[in-house]
PDB file of C-alpha atoms in Angstrom:
ATOM      1  CA  MET Z   1     196.693 208.752 106.167  1.00 66.00           C
ATOM      2  CA  TYR Z   2     200.302 209.648 106.986  1.00 76.00           C
ATOM      3  CA  ALA Z   3     201.459 206.126 106.137  1.00 82.00           C
ATOM      4  CA  LYS Z   4     201.477 207.072 102.431  1.00 86.00           C
ATOM      5  CA  PHE Z   5     204.338 209.494 103.084  1.00 91.00           C
ATOM      6  CA  ILE Z   6     206.610 206.924 104.793  1.00 93.00           C
ATOM      7  CA  PRO Z   7     208.239 205.546 101.562  1.00 93.00           C
ATOM      8  CA  ALA Z   8     208.941 209.025 100.201  1.00 94.00           C
ATOM      9  CA  ALA Z   9     210.400 210.150 103.539  1.00 94.00           C
ATOM     10  CA  SER Z  10     212.550 207.010 103.771  1.00 95.00           C
ATOM     11  CA  ALA Z  11     213.790 207.409 100.181  1.00 95.00           C
ATOM     12  CA  ALA Z  12     214.612 211.082 100.780  1.00 95.00           C
ATOM     13  CA  LEU Z  13     216.455 210.310 104.022  1.00 95.00           C
ATOM     14  CA  THR Z  14     218.449 207.510 102.357  1.00 95.00           C
ATOM     15  CA  LEU Z  15     219.329 209.792  99.454  1.00 94.00           C
ATOM     16  CA  ILE Z  16     220.429 212.632 101.748  1.00 95.00           C
ATOM     17  CA  ILE Z  17     222.653 210.363 103.834  1.00 94.00           C
ATOM     18  CA  HIS Z  18     224.099 208.662 100.732  1.00 92.00           C
ATOM     19  CA  ALA Z  19     224.911 211.965  99.034  1.00 92.00           C
ATOM     20  CA  GLY Z  20     225.793 214.015 102.094  1.00 90.00           C
ATOM     21  CA  VAL Z  21     227.861 211.726 104.316  1.00 91.00           C
ATOM     22  CA  PRO Z  22     231.391 211.142 102.955  1.00 90.00           C
ATOM     23  CA  ASN Z  23     232.535 207.612 102.189  1.00 89.00           C
ATOM     24  CA  SER Z  24     235.048 205.844 104.402  1.00 87.00           C
ATOM     25  CA  ALA Z  25     238.694 206.354 103.479  1.00 86.00           C
ATOM     26  CA  LYS Z  26     238.943 202.553 103.129  1.00 85.00           C
ATOM     27  CA  TYR Z  27     236.274 202.481 100.397  1.00 83.00           C
ATOM     28  CA  MET Z  28     238.082 201.641  97.133  1.00 81.00           C
ATOM     29  CA  HIS Z  29     235.395 201.956  94.435  1.00 78.00           C
ATOM     30  CA  GLY Z  30     235.164 205.739  94.231  1.00 77.00           C
ATOM     31  CA  LYS Z  31     231.929 207.571  93.459  1.00 81.00           C
ATOM     32  CA  LEU Z  32     229.421 205.377  91.629  1.00 86.00           C
ATOM     33  CA  PRO Z  33     226.106 206.899  90.475  1.00 92.00           C
ATOM     34  CA  TYR Z  34     223.856 203.826  90.470  1.00 94.00           C
ATOM     35  CA  LEU Z  35     222.355 203.955  93.980  1.00 94.00           C
ATOM     36  CA  LYS Z  36     221.761 207.684  93.695  1.00 94.00           C
ATOM     37  CA  ILE Z  37     219.890 207.218  90.398  1.00 95.00           C
ATOM     38  CA  LEU Z  38     217.857 204.341  91.845  1.00 95.00           C
ATOM     39  CA  LEU Z  39     216.879 206.372  94.927  1.00 95.00           C
ATOM     40  CA  LEU Z  40     215.839 209.317  92.742  1.00 96.00           C
ATOM     41  CA  VAL Z  41     213.641 207.005  90.659  1.00 96.00           C
ATOM     42  CA  ILE Z  42     212.099 205.504  93.815  1.00 96.00           C
ATOM     43  CA  LEU Z  43     211.530 208.962  95.294  1.00 95.00           C
ATOM     44  CA  ALA Z  44     209.790 210.093  92.105  1.00 96.00           C
ATOM     45  CA  ALA Z  45     207.664 206.914  92.066  1.00 95.00           C
ATOM     46  CA  THR Z  46     206.590 207.380  95.682  1.00 94.00           C
ATOM     47  CA  VAL Z  47     205.610 211.018  95.074  1.00 94.00           C
ATOM     48  CA  ILE Z  48     203.599 210.007  91.993  1.00 95.00           C
ATOM     49  CA  SER Z  49     201.936 207.257  94.059  1.00 93.00           C
ATOM     50  CA  ILE Z  50     200.920 209.784  96.721  1.00 92.00           C
ATOM     51  CA  ILE Z  51     199.358 212.008  94.049  1.00 92.00           C
ATOM     52  CA  LEU Z  52     197.556 209.071  92.417  1.00 93.00           C
ATOM     53  CA  SER Z  53     196.211 207.889  95.762  1.00 89.00           C
ATOM     54  CA  ARG Z  54     194.355 211.196  96.145  1.00 88.00           C
ATOM     55  CA  PHE Z  55     192.397 210.518  92.958  1.00 89.00           C
ATOM     56  CA  ASN Z  56     192.056 206.737  93.282  1.00 89.00           C
ATOM     57  CA  PRO Z  57     190.925 205.692  96.797  1.00 88.00           C
ATOM     58  CA  GLN Z  58     191.287 201.964  96.028  1.00 89.00           C
ATOM     59  CA  PHE Z  59     194.903 202.423  94.907  1.00 89.00           C
ATOM     60  CA  GLY Z  60     195.494 204.719  97.884  1.00 88.00           C
ATOM     61  CA  GLU Z  61     194.292 202.068 100.314  1.00 89.00           C
ATOM     62  CA  LYS Z  62     196.612 199.427  98.833  1.00 90.00           C
ATOM     63  CA  TYR Z  63     199.533 201.847  98.737  1.00 90.00           C
ATOM     64  CA  ALA Z  64     198.987 202.895 102.369  1.00 89.00           C
ATOM     65  CA  TYR Z  65     198.917 199.228 103.424  1.00 91.00           C
ATOM     66  CA  LYS Z  66     202.307 198.514 101.811  1.00 91.00           C
ATOM     67  CA  SER Z  67     203.886 201.844 102.726  1.00 93.00           C
ATOM     68  CA  ARG Z  68     205.348 200.805 106.046  1.00 93.00           C
ATOM     69  CA  PHE Z  69     207.055 197.747 104.563  1.00 94.00           C
ATOM     70  CA  VAL Z  70     208.472 199.757 101.646  1.00 94.00           C
ATOM     71  CA  GLY Z  71     209.664 202.440 104.058  1.00 94.00           C
ATOM     72  CA  ALA Z  72     211.331 199.830 106.285  1.00 95.00           C
ATOM     73  CA  ALA Z  73     213.031 198.243 103.247  1.00 95.00           C
ATOM     74  CA  LEU Z  74     214.433 201.621 102.203  1.00 95.00           C
ATOM     75  CA  LEU Z  75     215.690 202.273 105.724  1.00 95.00           C
ATOM     76  CA  PHE Z  76     217.406 198.876 105.640  1.00 96.00           C
ATOM     77  CA  VAL Z  77     219.114 199.945 102.391  1.00 95.00           C
ATOM     78  CA  CYS Z  78     220.201 203.128 104.145  1.00 95.00           C
ATOM     79  CA  LEU Z  79     221.544 201.197 107.139  1.00 96.00           C
ATOM     80  CA  TYR Z  80     223.408 198.705 104.927  1.00 95.00           C
ATOM     81  CA  ASN Z  81     224.887 201.564 102.899  1.00 93.00           C
ATOM     82  CA  VAL Z  82     226.107 203.312 106.043  1.00 94.00           C
ATOM     83  CA  ILE Z  83     227.651 200.123 107.433  1.00 94.00           C
ATOM     84  CA  THR Z  84     229.373 199.056 104.194  1.00 92.00           C
ATOM     85  CA  VAL Z  85     230.359 202.398 102.581  1.00 91.00           C
ATOM     86  CA  LYS Z  86     230.326 205.189 105.131  1.00 90.00           C
ATOM     87  CA  LEU Z  87     231.784 203.275 108.094  1.00 90.00           C
ATOM     88  CA  MET Z  88     233.172 200.080 106.471  1.00 89.00           C
ATOM     89  CA  LEU Z  89     232.262 197.948 109.475  1.00 92.00           C
ATOM     90  CA  LEU Z  90     231.984 194.740 107.443  1.00 90.00           C
ATOM     91  CA  PRO Z  91     234.562 193.037 105.167  1.00 90.00           C
ATOM     92  CA  ALA Z  92     233.995 194.625 101.753  1.00 87.00           C
ATOM     93  CA  ILE Z  93     234.848 191.435  99.873  1.00 89.00           C
ATOM     94  CA  TYR Z  94     231.879 189.558 101.386  1.00 93.00           C
ATOM     95  CA  PHE Z  95     229.513 192.491 101.903  1.00 94.00           C
ATOM     96  CA  PRO Z  96     229.919 194.753  98.841  1.00 93.00           C
ATOM     97  CA  ALA Z  97     228.350 198.181  98.568  1.00 93.00           C
ATOM     98  CA  ILE Z  98     224.937 198.445  96.951  1.00 94.00           C
ATOM     99  CA  ASP Z  99     226.480 200.643  94.260  1.00 93.00           C
ATOM    100  CA  VAL Z 100     228.869 197.819  93.352  1.00 94.00           C
ATOM    101  CA  ILE Z 101     226.014 195.300  93.156  1.00 95.00           C
ATOM    102  CA  LEU Z 102     224.003 197.646  90.940  1.00 95.00           C
ATOM    103  CA  ARG Z 103     227.051 198.066  88.704  1.00 94.00           C
ATOM    104  CA  VAL Z 104     226.971 194.326  88.048  1.00 95.00           C
ATOM    105  CA  PHE Z 105     223.402 194.626  86.735  1.00 95.00           C
ATOM    106  CA  VAL Z 106     224.360 197.572  84.521  1.00 95.00           C
ATOM    107  CA  GLU Z 107     227.521 196.009  83.065  1.00 94.00           C
ATOM    108  CA  GLU Z 108     226.531 192.324  82.929  1.00 92.00           C
ATOM    109  CA  TRP Z 109     222.773 192.426  82.311  1.00 93.00           C
ATOM    110  CA  ALA Z 110     223.102 190.604  78.980  1.00 94.00           C
ATOM    111  CA  PHE Z 111     225.136 187.777  80.500  1.00 93.00           C
ATOM    112  CA  LEU Z 112     222.742 187.513  83.463  1.00 94.00           C
ATOM    113  CA  LEU Z 113     219.813 187.269  81.051  1.00 93.00           C
ATOM    114  CA  LYS Z 114     221.651 184.542  79.121  1.00 93.00           C
ATOM    115  CA  CYS Z 115     222.206 182.580  82.339  1.00 92.00           C
ATOM    116  CA  LEU Z 116     218.577 183.124  83.333  1.00 92.00           C
ATOM    117  CA  ALA Z 117     217.403 181.822  79.946  1.00 93.00           C
ATOM    118  CA  TYR Z 118     219.530 178.679  80.365  1.00 92.00           C
ATOM    119  CA  SER Z 119     218.080 178.147  83.856  1.00 91.00           C
ATOM    120  CA  PHE Z 120     214.512 178.568  82.599  1.00 92.00           C
ATOM    121  CA  ARG Z 121     215.130 176.097  79.767  1.00 92.00           C
ATOM    122  CA  LEU Z 122     216.440 173.498  82.195  1.00 91.00           C
ATOM    123  CA  LEU Z 123     213.675 174.195  84.705  1.00 91.00           C
ATOM    124  CA  LEU Z 124     210.906 174.114  82.105  1.00 93.00           C
ATOM    125  CA  ILE Z 125     211.950 170.790  80.570  1.00 94.00           C
ATOM    126  CA  GLY Z 126     212.394 169.128  83.966  1.00 93.00           C
ATOM    127  CA  PHE Z 127     209.196 170.619  85.366  1.00 93.00           C
ATOM    128  CA  VAL Z 128     207.023 169.577  82.410  1.00 94.00           C
ATOM    129  CA  LEU Z 129     208.426 166.037  82.488  1.00 95.00           C
ATOM    130  CA  GLY Z 130     208.034 165.737  86.275  1.00 94.00           C
ATOM    131  CA  ALA Z 131     204.555 167.283  86.471  1.00 94.00           C
ATOM    132  CA  SER Z 132     203.114 165.299  83.550  1.00 94.00           C
ATOM    133  CA  THR Z 133     204.629 162.050  84.829  1.00 95.00           C
ATOM    134  CA  GLY Z 134     203.465 162.831  88.365  1.00 93.00           C
ATOM    135  CA  ILE Z 135     199.879 163.512  87.281  1.00 93.00           C
ATOM    136  CA  ALA Z 136     199.831 160.335  85.177  1.00 94.00           C
ATOM    137  CA  THR Z 137     201.258 158.259  88.033  1.00 94.00           C
ATOM    138  CA  GLY Z 138     198.864 159.868  90.511  1.00 92.00           C
ATOM    139  CA  ILE Z 139     195.878 159.019  88.314  1.00 92.00           C
ATOM    140  CA  MET Z 140     197.016 155.411  88.011  1.00 92.00           C
ATOM    141  CA  VAL Z 141     197.541 155.046  91.762  1.00 91.00           C
ATOM    142  CA  GLY Z 142     194.379 156.910  92.730  1.00 89.00           C
ATOM    143  CA  TRP Z 143     192.109 155.269  90.197  1.00 88.00           C
ATOM    144  CA  SER Z 144     193.273 151.674  89.843  1.00 88.00           C
ATOM    145  CA  LYS Z 145     193.823 149.287  92.756  1.00 88.00           C
ATOM    146  CA  GLN Z 146     195.979 147.089  90.518  1.00 90.00           C
ATOM    147  CA  TRP Z 147     198.322 149.924  89.602  1.00 90.00           C
ATOM    148  CA  SER Z 148     198.282 151.165  93.192  1.00 89.00           C
ATOM    149  CA  TYR Z 149     199.376 147.713  94.422  1.00 92.00           C
ATOM    150  CA  TRP Z 150     202.551 147.860  92.300  1.00 92.00           C
ATOM    151  CA  ILE Z 151     203.367 151.569  92.219  1.00 89.00           C
ATOM    152  CA  HIS Z 152     202.419 152.818  95.688  1.00 88.00           C
ATOM    153  CA  PRO Z 153     205.193 150.899  97.529  1.00 90.00           C
ATOM    154  CA  LEU Z 154     207.755 152.322  95.087  1.00 89.00           C
ATOM    155  CA  ILE Z 155     206.467 155.854  95.741  1.00 88.00           C
ATOM    156  CA  ARG Z 156     206.777 155.354  99.486  1.00 88.00           C
ATOM    157  CA  LEU Z 157     210.289 153.943  99.052  1.00 90.00           C
ATOM    158  CA  ILE Z 158     211.757 156.296  96.419  1.00 87.00           C
ATOM    159  CA  GLY Z 159     209.767 159.470  96.976  1.00 83.00           C
ATOM    160  CA  PRO Z 160     211.172 160.588 100.354  1.00 85.00           C
ATOM    161  CA  ILE Z 161     214.757 160.435  99.046  1.00 88.00           C
ATOM    162  CA  PRO Z 162     215.852 163.999  98.198  1.00 87.00           C
ATOM    163  CA  SER Z 163     216.389 164.301  94.466  1.00 86.00           C
ATOM    164  CA  THR Z 164     219.864 165.759  95.054  1.00 85.00           C
ATOM    165  CA  ALA Z 165     220.854 162.475  96.735  1.00 88.00           C
ATOM    166  CA  TRP Z 166     220.570 160.877  93.284  1.00 88.00           C
ATOM    167  CA  ILE Z 167     223.334 163.069  91.850  1.00 86.00           C
ATOM    168  CA  PRO Z 168     226.039 160.334  91.892  1.00 87.00           C
ATOM    169  CA  ILE Z 169     223.694 157.899  90.128  1.00 90.00           C
ATOM    170  CA  ALA Z 170     222.434 160.506  87.665  1.00 87.00           C
ATOM    171  CA  LEU Z 171     225.942 161.569  86.641  1.00 83.00           C
ATOM    172  CA  VAL Z 172     226.924 158.038  85.639  1.00 88.00           C
ATOM    173  CA  SER Z 173     223.527 157.102  84.154  1.00 89.00           C
ATOM    174  CA  PHE Z 174     223.141 159.954  81.662  1.00 87.00           C
ATOM    175  CA  ALA Z 175     225.306 161.079  78.773  1.00 83.00           C
ATOM    176  CA  ASN Z 176     225.926 164.579  80.142  1.00 83.00           C
ATOM    177  CA  SER Z 177     225.186 166.808  83.117  1.00 83.00           C
ATOM    178  CA  PHE Z 178     222.337 168.559  81.264  1.00 85.00           C
ATOM    179  CA  GLN Z 179     220.341 165.343  80.933  1.00 89.00           C
ATOM    180  CA  ALA Z 180     221.194 164.393  84.518  1.00 89.00           C
ATOM    181  CA  SER Z 181     219.933 167.776  85.734  1.00 88.00           C
ATOM    182  CA  ILE Z 182     216.647 167.352  83.872  1.00 92.00           C
ATOM    183  CA  PHE Z 183     216.193 163.963  85.533  1.00 92.00           C
ATOM    184  CA  LEU Z 184     216.846 165.404  89.006  1.00 92.00           C
ATOM    185  CA  ILE Z 185     214.424 168.313  88.518  1.00 92.00           C
ATOM    186  CA  ALA Z 186     211.751 166.010  87.095  1.00 94.00           C
ATOM    187  CA  LEU Z 187     212.194 163.673  90.073  1.00 93.00           C
ATOM    188  CA  ALA Z 188     211.808 166.591  92.506  1.00 92.00           C
ATOM    189  CA  VAL Z 189     208.511 167.590  90.851  1.00 93.00           C
ATOM    190  CA  TRP Z 190     207.246 164.049  90.305  1.00 93.00           C
ATOM    191  CA  PHE Z 191     206.961 162.922  93.952  1.00 92.00           C
ATOM    192  CA  PRO Z 192     204.729 165.664  95.449  1.00 92.00           C
ATOM    193  CA  THR Z 193     202.641 165.830  92.269  1.00 93.00           C
ATOM    194  CA  THR Z 194     202.054 162.070  92.339  1.00 93.00           C
ATOM    195  CA  VAL Z 195     201.141 161.956  96.036  1.00 92.00           C
ATOM    196  CA  LEU Z 196     198.770 164.930  95.926  1.00 92.00           C
ATOM    197  CA  THR Z 197     197.146 163.812  92.649  1.00 92.00           C
ATOM    198  CA  SER Z 198     196.451 160.310  93.946  1.00 92.00           C
ATOM    199  CA  SER Z 199     195.185 161.723  97.262  1.00 91.00           C
ATOM    200  CA  GLY Z 200     192.866 164.104  95.425  1.00 89.00           C
ATOM    201  CA  ILE Z 201     191.380 161.283  93.363  1.00 90.00           C
ATOM    202  CA  TYR Z 202     191.043 159.057  96.445  1.00 88.00           C
ATOM    203  CA  ASN Z 203     188.939 161.746  98.126  1.00 87.00           C
ATOM    204  CA  VAL Z 204     186.473 162.267  95.280  1.00 87.00           C
ATOM    205  CA  LYS Z 205     183.000 161.377  96.571  1.00 87.00           C
ATOM    206  CA  ASN Z 206     181.891 157.969  95.364  1.00 85.00           C
ATOM    207  CA  ALA Z 207     178.383 159.304  94.760  1.00 87.00           C
ATOM    208  CA  TYR Z 208     179.696 161.295  91.777  1.00 86.00           C
ATOM    209  CA  PHE Z 209     180.932 158.115  90.095  1.00 85.00           C
ATOM    210  CA  GLU Z 210     177.685 156.286  90.867  1.00 85.00           C
ATOM    211  CA  VAL Z 211     175.654 159.031  89.226  1.00 87.00           C
ATOM    212  CA  ALA Z 212     178.040 159.044  86.246  1.00 85.00           C
ATOM    213  CA  SER Z 213     177.696 155.258  85.899  1.00 85.00           C
ATOM    214  CA  THR Z 214     173.930 155.606  85.962  1.00 87.00           C
ATOM    215  CA  LEU Z 215     174.182 158.105  83.109  1.00 86.00           C
ATOM    216  CA  GLY Z 216     176.355 155.691  81.129  1.00 84.00           C
ATOM    217  CA  ALA Z 217     179.795 157.287  81.563  1.00 84.00           C
ATOM    218  CA  ASN Z 218     182.816 155.089  80.810  1.00 86.00           C
ATOM    219  CA  SER Z 219     186.077 155.011  82.808  1.00 85.00           C
ATOM    220  CA  PHE Z 220     187.751 157.616  80.605  1.00 86.00           C
ATOM    221  CA  GLN Z 221     184.903 160.076  81.165  1.00 87.00           C
ATOM    222  CA  LYS Z 222     184.850 159.392  84.909  1.00 86.00           C
ATOM    223  CA  ILE Z 223     188.572 160.154  85.174  1.00 87.00           C
ATOM    224  CA  PHE Z 224     188.775 163.263  83.003  1.00 87.00           C
ATOM    225  CA  LYS Z 225     185.332 164.778  83.669  1.00 87.00           C
ATOM    226  CA  ILE Z 226     184.851 163.925  87.359  1.00 87.00           C
ATOM    227  CA  ALA Z 227     187.989 162.716  89.147  1.00 87.00           C
ATOM    228  CA  LEU Z 228     190.553 165.158  87.734  1.00 87.00           C
ATOM    229  CA  PRO Z 229     188.414 168.334  87.983  1.00 86.00           C
ATOM    230  CA  ASP Z 230     187.457 167.468  91.570  1.00 86.00           C
ATOM    231  CA  ALA Z 231     191.081 166.702  92.457  1.00 88.00           C
ATOM    232  CA  MET Z 232     192.448 169.901  90.882  1.00 87.00           C
ATOM    233  CA  PRO Z 233     192.948 171.801  94.184  1.00 86.00           C
ATOM    234  CA  SER Z 234     195.018 168.904  95.535  1.00 89.00           C
ATOM    235  CA  ILE Z 235     196.922 168.591  92.238  1.00 89.00           C
ATOM    236  CA  PHE Z 236     197.777 172.292  92.350  1.00 88.00           C
ATOM    237  CA  VAL Z 237     199.199 171.965  95.863  1.00 88.00           C
ATOM    238  CA  GLY Z 238     201.349 169.072  94.622  1.00 89.00           C
ATOM    239  CA  ILE Z 239     202.578 171.087  91.632  1.00 89.00           C
ATOM    240  CA  PHE Z 240     203.278 174.071  93.903  1.00 88.00           C
ATOM    241  CA  ASN Z 241     205.351 171.916  96.263  1.00 88.00           C
ATOM    242  CA  GLY Z 242     207.092 170.344  93.272  1.00 88.00           C
ATOM    243  CA  THR Z 243     207.893 173.775  91.850  1.00 88.00           C
ATOM    244  CA  CYS Z 244     209.549 174.879  95.089  1.00 88.00           C
ATOM    245  CA  ALA Z 245     211.526 171.619  95.188  1.00 88.00           C
ATOM    246  CA  SER Z 246     212.533 172.107  91.547  1.00 88.00           C
ATOM    247  CA  PHE Z 247     214.040 175.531  92.351  1.00 87.00           C
ATOM    248  CA  LEU Z 248     216.267 173.970  94.995  1.00 86.00           C
ATOM    249  CA  THR Z 249     217.241 171.098  92.707  1.00 88.00           C
ATOM    250  CA  LEU Z 250     217.921 173.478  89.807  1.00 87.00           C
ATOM    251  CA  MET Z 251     220.463 175.436  91.826  1.00 85.00           C
ATOM    252  CA  THR Z 252     222.180 172.253  92.987  1.00 84.00           C
ATOM    253  CA  ALA Z 253     222.137 170.734  89.498  1.00 82.00           C
ATOM    254  CA  GLU Z 254     223.657 173.809  87.887  1.00 82.00           C
ATOM    255  CA  MET Z 255     226.485 173.757  90.396  1.00 76.00           C
ATOM    256  CA  MET Z 256     227.508 170.234  89.414  1.00 71.00           C
ATOM    257  CA  GLY Z 257     228.682 170.952  85.875  1.00 68.00           C
ATOM    258  CA  VAL Z 258     225.932 172.455  83.722  1.00 72.00           C
ATOM    259  CA  LYS Z 259     227.277 175.137  81.387  1.00 75.00           C
ATOM    260  CA  PHE Z 260     225.583 178.498  82.068  1.00 83.00           C
ATOM    261  CA  GLY Z 261     222.584 179.136  84.310  1.00 87.00           C
ATOM    262  CA  ILE Z 262     222.082 181.327  87.371  1.00 90.00           C
ATOM    263  CA  GLY Z 263     223.208 178.610  89.790  1.00 88.00           C
ATOM    264  CA  TRP Z 264     226.330 178.043  87.687  1.00 89.00           C
ATOM    265  CA  TYR Z 265     226.933 181.834  87.607  1.00 91.00           C
ATOM    266  CA  ILE Z 266     226.694 182.161  91.408  1.00 91.00           C
ATOM    267  CA  ASN Z 267     229.023 179.231  91.980  1.00 88.00           C
ATOM    268  CA  TRP Z 268     231.508 180.566  89.401  1.00 90.00           C
ATOM    269  CA  GLN Z 269     231.515 184.061  90.913  1.00 91.00           C
ATOM    270  CA  ARG Z 270     231.867 182.623  94.425  1.00 90.00           C
ATOM    271  CA  GLU Z 271     235.015 180.800  93.332  1.00 89.00           C
ATOM    272  CA  MET Z 272     236.270 184.103  91.857  1.00 89.00           C
ATOM    273  CA  MET Z 273     235.490 185.823  95.189  1.00 90.00           C
ATOM    274  CA  SER Z 274     233.224 188.283  93.309  1.00 92.00           C
ATOM    275  CA  TYR Z 275     230.526 188.532  95.930  1.00 94.00           C
ATOM    276  CA  ALA Z 276     228.864 191.542  94.285  1.00 94.00           C
ATOM    277  CA  ASN Z 277     228.106 189.232  91.343  1.00 94.00           C
ATOM    278  CA  VAL Z 278     226.908 186.548  93.778  1.00 95.00           C
ATOM    279  CA  TYR Z 279     224.420 189.001  95.312  1.00 95.00           C
ATOM    280  CA  ALA Z 280     223.324 190.088  91.828  1.00 95.00           C
ATOM    281  CA  GLY Z 281     222.668 186.437  90.981  1.00 94.00           C
ATOM    282  CA  LEU Z 282     220.710 185.919  94.194  1.00 94.00           C
ATOM    283  CA  ILE Z 283     218.569 188.990  93.501  1.00 95.00           C
ATOM    284  CA  THR Z 284     217.935 187.716  89.961  1.00 94.00           C
ATOM    285  CA  ILE Z 285     216.823 184.357  91.373  1.00 92.00           C
ATOM    286  CA  ALA Z 286     214.561 185.969  93.980  1.00 93.00           C
ATOM    287  CA  VAL Z 287     212.811 188.187  91.433  1.00 94.00           C
ATOM    288  CA  SER Z 288     212.447 185.554  88.697  1.00 92.00           C
ATOM    289  CA  PHE Z 289     211.317 182.694  90.936  1.00 89.00           C
ATOM    290  CA  SER Z 290     208.890 184.955  92.786  1.00 91.00           C
ATOM    291  CA  PHE Z 291     207.501 185.966  89.387  1.00 91.00           C
ATOM    292  CA  ILE Z 292     207.012 182.298  88.418  1.00 89.00           C
ATOM    293  CA  ILE Z 293     205.130 181.523  91.638  1.00 88.00           C
ATOM    294  CA  THR Z 294     202.999 184.646  91.238  1.00 89.00           C
ATOM    295  CA  VAL Z 295     202.049 183.636  87.674  1.00 89.00           C
ATOM    296  CA  MET Z 296     201.245 180.135  88.928  1.00 85.00           C
ATOM    297  CA  PHE Z 297     198.866 181.504  91.554  1.00 85.00           C
ATOM    298  CA  LYS Z 298     197.243 183.799  88.982  1.00 85.00           C
ATOM    299  CA  VAL Z 299     196.575 180.754  86.802  1.00 84.00           C
ATOM    300  CA  ARG Z 300     195.229 178.890  89.855  1.00 80.00           C
ATOM    301  CA  ASP Z 301     192.892 181.778  90.714  1.00 81.00           C
ATOM    302  CA  LYS Z 302     191.571 181.788  87.146  1.00 80.00           C
ATOM    303  CA  THR Z 303     191.005 178.046  86.863  1.00 77.00           C
ATOM    304  CA  LEU Z 304     190.010 177.371  90.502  1.00 73.00           C
ATOM    305  CA  GLY Z 305     188.085 180.484  91.415  1.00 68.00           C
ATOM    306  CA  TRP Z 306     186.500 178.902  94.489  1.00 62.00           C
ATOM    307  CA  GLN Z 307     189.987 178.204  95.872  1.00 62.00           C
ATOM    308  CA  LYS Z 308     191.074 181.844  95.656  1.00 61.00           C
ATOM    309  CA  GLY Z 309     192.489 183.031  98.973  1.00 59.00           C
ATOM    310  CA  ILE Z 310     192.775 179.572 100.595  1.00 58.00           C
ATOM    311  CA  ILE Z 311     196.502 179.452  99.875  1.00 60.00           C
ATOM    312  CA  LYS Z 312     197.903 182.966  99.742  1.00 63.00           C
ATOM    313  CA  TRP Z 313     201.088 184.105  98.038  1.00 59.00           C
TER     314      TRP Z 313
END
């Protein structure tokens, strides 16, 4: 019952320490209002949540479950603020104050959104190419022994090579770094999608195909009405693994010459020694990529209801 009050108490404590304890004499950024405003908003949200939980037991149960984590996160913010602003125990250039990081979001939100849009465009093109090619290759390998004979050895030979290892080849094989980046992302998605798709089709019970043959189904119907639906859980795991690999490849690809993008932004700001901007970029990546994975699992739960809860996010 008292767990619901932990976030509000943590937010209030953090706010009191932030406003009441004077900054270190070495702190050069003066009084910035951003953390104070954020803590006030969080404090108001936690109080509203406590009130709502009294009228909605289901919401109250979920809120109480997450309260300790939220409270601990706020206390971490308080600790970091004390170390970096009140006591200045860490080098300010590498560990900027939270206020300074928040200022980046306020002043450069449009540019961050532009970089995020460029990253999503690159990721989407590479992901669609890699996933569609991977599913097609997986079907060929899993369904046809002839195709498997020729393609499977190539998968075992090329697949384990990290896609980033192909950067030197990609840079000289494509007209520009944008096309090379798409190739690298597609390659990162292609391998796990191919392996898991072919494995899923391999494991479809033969009795299903025998019954379908008895009913007069042709190969096309067996693939798209029996093999693929039955292999969907395995295909999703492959796409999920490919998505995670594509995030890593995207960051690497954007650091090798692509114009704009979150990875490019982080690398650029690192060279400028603007670590507040680097942290802002990392937070943007964490939120956006977590959102993509969450949406992916929502789609999975809708299309594969019987798989809900087997792989949790």
